[in-house]
CSV table of C-alpha atoms and ligand atoms in Angstrom, one decimal:
chain,number,residue,atom,x,y,z
A,182,MET,CA,39.3,21.4,-13.9
A,183,TYR,CA,41.6,24.4,-13.5
A,184,ILE,CA,40.2,28.2,-13.5
A,185,ASN,CA,43.3,29.7,-13.8
A,186,LEU,CA,44.7,29.0,-17.5
A,187,PHE,CA,47.4,31.0,-18.6
A,188,ASP,CA,49.0,30.6,-22.0
A,189,SER,CA,53.0,31.6,-22.0
A,190,HIS,CA,53.5,30.8,-25.6
A,191,VAL,CA,51.3,32.5,-28.4
A,192,HIS,CA,52.3,33.6,-32.0
A,193,SER,CA,50.5,36.3,-33.6
A,194,ASP,CA,50.7,37.3,-37.1
A,195,ASN,CA,54.0,39.6,-36.6
A,196,SER,CA,55.9,36.2,-36.3
A,197,PRO,CA,56.5,34.3,-39.7
A,198,GLU,CA,54.5,31.3,-38.8
A,199,GLY,CA,51.7,33.2,-37.2
A,200,GLU,CA,47.9,33.4,-39.0
A,201,ASP,CA,45.8,35.7,-36.7
A,202,LEU,CA,45.9,39.4,-35.5
A,203,THR,CA,46.6,39.9,-31.7
A,204,MET,CA,43.0,40.9,-31.2
A,205,SER,CA,41.3,37.8,-32.6
A,206,LEU,CA,43.9,35.7,-30.6
A,207,CYS,CA,42.7,37.5,-27.3
A,208,SER,CA,38.9,37.0,-28.4
A,209,ALA,CA,39.7,33.5,-28.8
A,210,ALA,CA,41.4,33.3,-25.5
A,211,VAL,CA,38.3,35.0,-23.8
A,212,ASP,CA,35.7,32.3,-25.6
A,213,LYS,CA,37.8,29.9,-24.0
A,214,GLY,CA,37.9,30.9,-20.7
A,215,ILE,CA,41.6,31.5,-20.3
A,216,SER,CA,42.7,33.9,-17.9
A,217,GLY,CA,45.8,35.2,-19.4
A,218,ILE,CA,48.1,35.2,-22.3
A,219,CYS,CA,51.6,36.4,-23.3
A,220,ILE,CA,52.2,37.3,-27.1
A,221,THR,CA,55.6,35.6,-27.7
A,222,ASP,CA,56.5,36.4,-31.3
A,223,THR,CA,59.2,35.1,-33.0
A,224,CYS,CA,62.5,36.9,-33.2
A,225,ALA,CA,65.7,34.7,-34.7
A,226,MET,CA,69.2,36.5,-34.2
A,227,ASP,CA,70.8,34.6,-36.9
A,228,GLU,CA,68.2,36.5,-39.7
A,229,PHE,CA,67.7,39.3,-38.0
A,230,GLU,CA,67.7,41.7,-41.2
A,231,GLU,CA,66.1,39.5,-43.6
A,232,GLN,CA,63.0,38.9,-41.5
A,233,ARG,CA,62.8,42.7,-40.3
A,234,TYR,CA,62.6,41.5,-37.0
A,235,GLY,CA,63.0,45.0,-35.5
A,236,LYS,CA,59.9,46.1,-37.0
A,237,ARG,CA,57.8,42.8,-36.2
A,238,LEU,CA,58.7,43.1,-32.5
A,239,MET,CA,57.7,46.7,-32.3
A,240,TYR,CA,54.2,45.8,-34.3
A,241,SER,CA,54.0,42.8,-31.9
A,242,CYS,CA,54.4,45.1,-28.7
A,243,PHE,CA,52.1,47.9,-30.0
A,244,ALA,CA,49.5,45.2,-30.9
A,245,ALA,CA,49.9,43.3,-27.4
A,246,ARG,CA,49.5,46.8,-25.4
A,247,LYS,CA,46.4,47.6,-27.2
A,248,ALA,CA,44.8,44.5,-26.8
A,249,ARG,CA,45.7,44.7,-23.2
A,250,ASP,CA,43.6,47.7,-22.9
A,251,VAL,CA,40.7,46.5,-25.1
A,252,PHE,CA,40.5,43.3,-23.0
A,253,ALA,CA,41.2,44.8,-19.6
A,254,GLN,CA,38.1,43.2,-17.7
A,255,GLN,CA,38.4,40.1,-19.5
A,256,LEU,CA,41.8,38.8,-20.2
A,257,ILE,CA,45.2,39.7,-18.8
A,258,VAL,CA,47.5,40.0,-22.1
A,259,THR,CA,51.2,40.3,-21.4
A,260,ASN,CA,53.7,41.1,-24.6
A,261,GLY,CA,56.7,39.0,-24.8
A,262,VAL,CA,59.2,37.3,-27.7
A,263,GLU,CA,60.5,34.3,-28.4
A,264,MET,CA,64.0,34.9,-29.0
A,265,CYS,CA,65.7,32.4,-31.0
A,266,GLN,CA,69.3,31.7,-31.5
A,267,PRO,CA,70.3,34.4,-29.2
A,268,GLN,CA,73.9,32.6,-29.1
A,269,ALA,CA,74.5,33.6,-32.8
A,270,ASN,CA,74.5,37.4,-31.9
A,271,PRO,CA,74.5,37.5,-27.8
A,272,GLU,CA,75.0,41.1,-27.6
A,273,ARG,CA,72.8,42.3,-30.2
A,274,ALA,CA,70.0,39.9,-28.8
A,275,ARG,CA,70.4,41.5,-25.5
A,276,GLU,CA,70.1,45.4,-27.3
A,277,VAL,CA,66.9,44.1,-29.0
A,278,ILE,CA,65.4,42.7,-25.7
A,279,GLY,CA,66.4,45.9,-24.2
A,280,LYS,CA,64.3,48.1,-26.8
A,281,GLN,CA,61.1,46.9,-25.7
A,282,ARG,CA,59.3,46.8,-22.3
A,283,PHE,CA,58.6,43.0,-22.6
A,284,ASP,CA,57.0,41.1,-19.9
A,285,PHE,CA,58.5,37.8,-20.7
A,286,VAL,CA,61.4,36.3,-22.6
A,287,LEU,CA,61.5,32.8,-24.1
A,288,GLY,CA,64.9,31.7,-25.0
A,289,SER,CA,64.9,28.9,-27.7
A,290,LEU,CA,66.7,27.4,-30.4
A,291,HIS,CA,65.4,26.0,-33.9
A,292,LYS,CA,68.9,26.1,-35.8
A,293,ILE,CA,72.1,25.0,-34.7
A,294,ARG,CA,75.5,25.6,-36.4
A,295,LYS,CA,76.6,22.0,-37.3
A,296,TYR,CA,73.3,20.8,-39.1
A,297,GLY,CA,71.1,23.9,-39.7
A,298,ASP,CA,67.5,24.0,-39.2
A,299,MET,CA,66.4,21.2,-36.9
A,300,GLN,CA,62.8,21.1,-38.9
A,301,GLN,CA,64.9,20.6,-42.0
A,302,ILE,CA,66.9,17.9,-41.3
A,303,ASP,CA,66.2,14.8,-43.6
A,304,TYR,CA,66.5,11.7,-40.9
A,305,ALA,CA,66.2,9.3,-43.7
A,306,GLN,CA,69.8,10.1,-45.4
A,307,PRO,CA,72.2,7.6,-45.0
A,308,GLY,CA,75.1,7.9,-42.6
A,309,LEU,CA,73.3,10.4,-40.7
A,310,ASP,CA,74.5,10.3,-36.9
A,311,ILE,CA,71.3,10.9,-35.3
A,312,GLN,CA,73.2,10.8,-31.7
A,313,ASP,CA,75.4,13.3,-32.9
A,314,VAL,CA,72.6,15.7,-34.2
A,315,PHE,CA,70.9,15.4,-30.8
A,316,ARG,CA,74.2,15.6,-28.9
A,317,SER,CA,74.9,18.9,-31.0
A,318,TYR,CA,71.6,20.4,-30.3
A,319,TYR,CA,71.6,19.8,-26.8
A,320,GLU,CA,75.5,21.2,-26.5
A,321,GLU,CA,74.5,24.3,-28.5
A,322,LEU,CA,71.4,25.1,-26.2
A,323,LEU,CA,73.6,25.3,-23.5
A,324,GLU,CA,75.2,28.1,-25.1
A,325,VAL,CA,71.5,29.6,-24.7
A,326,VAL,CA,71.3,28.9,-21.3
A,327,ASP,CA,74.7,30.6,-20.6
A,328,TRP,CA,73.4,33.7,-22.8
A,329,ASN,CA,70.8,33.9,-20.0
A,330,GLY,CA,69.1,36.7,-21.3
A,331,PHE,CA,65.7,34.9,-21.2
A,332,ASP,CA,63.1,34.3,-18.4
A,333,SER,CA,62.3,30.4,-19.6
A,334,LEU,CA,63.8,27.9,-21.7
A,335,ALA,CA,61.2,27.1,-24.5
A,336,HIS,CA,60.3,23.5,-25.4
A,337,LEU,CA,63.4,21.6,-24.6
A,338,GLY,CA,62.2,18.4,-26.7
A,339,TYR,CA,62.1,20.3,-29.8
A,340,PRO,CA,64.3,18.1,-32.3
A,341,LEU,CA,62.2,15.3,-30.9
A,342,ARG,CA,59.2,16.9,-33.1
A,343,TYR,CA,60.8,16.5,-36.1
A,344,LEU,CA,62.3,13.0,-35.7
A,345,LYS,CA,59.4,11.1,-35.1
A,346,PRO,CA,57.8,11.3,-38.6
A,347,TYR,CA,60.6,9.3,-39.9
A,348,GLY,CA,60.1,6.5,-37.4
A,349,LYS,CA,63.4,6.8,-36.3
A,350,THR,CA,64.5,6.8,-32.8
A,351,VAL,CA,67.5,8.4,-30.5
A,352,ASP,CA,68.9,7.4,-27.1
A,353,LEU,CA,68.1,10.6,-25.3
A,354,ALA,CA,69.2,9.0,-21.9
A,355,ALA,CA,72.9,8.7,-23.4
A,356,ILE,CA,72.9,12.7,-23.6
A,357,ASP,CA,71.8,13.0,-20.0
A,358,ASP,CA,74.9,14.7,-18.8
A,359,VAL,CA,74.2,17.6,-21.0
A,360,PHE,CA,70.3,17.5,-19.7
A,361,ALA,CA,71.8,17.5,-16.2
A,362,GLU,CA,74.1,20.5,-17.0
A,363,ILE,CA,71.2,22.6,-18.5
A,364,MET,CA,68.9,21.9,-15.6
A,365,LYS,CA,72.0,22.9,-13.2
A,366,ARG,CA,72.6,26.2,-14.9
A,367,LEU,CA,68.6,27.0,-15.2
A,368,VAL,CA,68.4,26.9,-11.7
A,369,ALA,CA,71.6,28.4,-10.7
A,370,ASN,CA,70.5,31.8,-13.2
A,371,GLY,CA,67.1,31.5,-11.7
A,372,ARG,CA,65.4,30.7,-15.1
A,373,ALA,CA,62.1,29.0,-15.7
A,374,LEU,CA,61.6,25.9,-17.8
A,375,GLU,CA,58.8,25.9,-20.6
A,376,LEU,CA,56.3,22.9,-20.5
A,377,ASN,CA,55.4,23.4,-24.2
A,378,THR,CA,52.0,21.4,-25.3
A,379,GLY,CA,52.6,22.1,-29.0
A,380,GLY,CA,54.1,18.7,-29.4
A,381,LEU,CA,50.5,17.0,-28.5
A,382,ARG,CA,49.2,18.6,-32.0
A,383,MET,CA,51.9,17.0,-34.0
A,384,GLU,CA,53.0,13.4,-35.2
A,385,ILE,CA,55.1,13.2,-31.6
A,386,GLU,CA,52.1,13.6,-29.8
A,387,ALA,CA,53.6,14.4,-26.6
A,388,PHE,CA,54.5,17.3,-24.4
A,389,THR,CA,58.0,18.8,-24.8
A,390,PRO,CA,59.7,18.2,-22.5
A,391,SER,CA,58.4,14.8,-21.2
A,392,ASN,CA,58.1,14.4,-17.0
A,393,LYS,CA,61.5,12.6,-16.8
A,394,TYR,CA,63.2,16.3,-17.6
A,395,LEU,CA,60.4,18.0,-15.6
A,396,LYS,CA,61.6,16.1,-12.8
A,397,MET,CA,65.0,16.7,-13.6
A,398,TYR,CA,64.7,20.4,-13.2
A,399,LYS,CA,62.9,19.8,-10.2
A,400,ASP,CA,65.3,17.4,-8.4
A,401,TYR,CA,67.9,20.3,-9.3
A,402,GLY,CA,66.0,22.7,-7.3
A,403,GLY,CA,64.0,23.9,-10.1
A,404,GLU,CA,60.5,25.6,-9.2
A,405,MET,CA,59.5,27.8,-12.2
A,406,ILE,CA,57.6,26.2,-15.0
A,407,THR,CA,55.5,28.1,-17.6
A,408,ILE,CA,53.0,26.5,-19.7
A,409,GLY,CA,52.6,27.5,-23.6
A,410,SER,CA,50.6,26.2,-26.4
A,411,ASP,CA,52.9,27.4,-28.6
A,412,SER,CA,49.7,28.3,-31.0
A,413,VAL,CA,50.1,30.2,-34.2
A,414,ARG,CA,46.5,30.7,-34.6
A,415,GLY,CA,43.3,31.2,-32.5
A,416,GLU,CA,41.9,27.7,-32.5
A,417,HIS,CA,44.8,26.4,-30.6
A,418,ILE,CA,45.1,29.1,-27.8
A,419,GLY,CA,45.2,27.4,-24.5
A,420,CYS,CA,45.0,23.6,-26.0
A,421,ASP,CA,46.4,20.8,-23.2
A,422,ILE,CA,46.8,23.8,-20.8
A,423,GLN,CA,44.9,22.0,-18.2
A,424,GLU,CA,46.4,18.7,-19.1
A,425,GLY,CA,49.8,20.3,-18.9
A,426,MET,CA,48.8,21.6,-15.3
A,427,GLU,CA,47.9,18.0,-14.3
A,428,LEU,CA,51.2,16.6,-15.5
A,429,LEU,CA,52.9,19.2,-13.4
A,430,LYS,CA,51.0,18.4,-10.5
A,431,SER,CA,52.0,14.8,-10.8
A,432,VAL,CA,55.5,15.5,-11.0
A,433,GLY,CA,55.3,17.4,-7.7
A,434,PHE,CA,54.9,21.0,-8.5
A,435,LYS,CA,52.5,23.0,-6.6
A,436,TYR,CA,52.8,26.2,-8.5
A,437,PHE,CA,53.3,27.4,-12.5
A,438,THR,CA,54.6,30.7,-13.3
A,439,PHE,CA,53.3,33.1,-15.4
A,440,TYR,CA,55.9,36.6,-16.0
A,441,LYS,CA,54.8,40.1,-15.8
A,442,GLU,CA,57.2,42.8,-16.1
A,443,ARG,CA,59.8,40.4,-16.5
A,444,GLN,CA,59.0,39.1,-13.0
A,445,PRO,CA,57.9,35.7,-12.1
A,446,ILE,CA,54.5,35.5,-10.5
A,447,MET,CA,53.9,31.9,-9.2
A,448,LEU,CA,50.3,30.7,-9.2
A,449,ARG,CA,49.0,27.9,-7.4
A,450,LEU,CA,48.1,24.5,-9.4
A,451,LEU,CA,44.6,24.6,-7.9
B,698,FE2,FE1,59.7,27.6,-30.9
C-alpha cells in the first residue's frame, strides 16, 4: 500500500471531455487520500481557435490556482496542460505554453495527418493497413518528441485503446525501430514518459504503455515516469495509481516523478 499517491493527468470541465469542476475533482482526491493532482486540461493545436483553447486554458489555470489555496492543507494542486498535436503548429504551441505559468506539460497525439483522429478510425473497413496506421502514428509521434516543448510524453499506447474493440491485432514489435528512436530522443532531451492508467477502464484493460516499453525507456537510461489516471470525472481520480506504482517497481524503477514549476520532483516508490 503506497501512501504518496500523485495523479499527474486529470481533466476538469475546462477540457471538452471533462465533466467536473476543479474544486470537486480536488474534493474527490482528498476523499481518496491522494497527496497531489495536476489538472492537465486539453489544448489541441489543430483546432485551437474552434475550441477556444486560449480561454479554456486561462480558466483552467485560474481554477487550479484557486483550488491550490482552498485545499492548501490537504492536497497539492498543480496546473498543467495536455498539449495535443503540437506538431500541427509548433511555434504557436510554445507561445500558448509561455502565456501561462504551467507546472507541467504533457505532450500528446490523438490525430495524425494520414488517418485523422485515432479514436474515429473504422478498423473494420476492408483494405485498411493496420500496420501502416500504427507506424504512421508513431512516426508522427516522433515529431511531437522532437518539438520537445513538453515535460512528459502522454499515453504512448494511445491507438491500441481504439483498436481493441474491433478484435483486431497489430504487430507492434515490427515498429520497435520507431519506439527505440522515441525512447532515445526522450532520454537525450531529459523528458519523462507517462504511465497512463486510463486504458484499464477501457476495453483494452491495460496500462499504456505496457511494461515492455517502460523497460525500453529505462534501458535507454530513462528515469522519469509520471503516472496519470486520465480521468474526466472525480470518481476516476487516482484510479489504479497504486497498481501503476507496483508495475514501475517490478520493472526496476525506484522513483516516480511529479512536476512543479516545470521541474521534476523524484518521489520514492515506497
Ligand atoms: Fe490524451
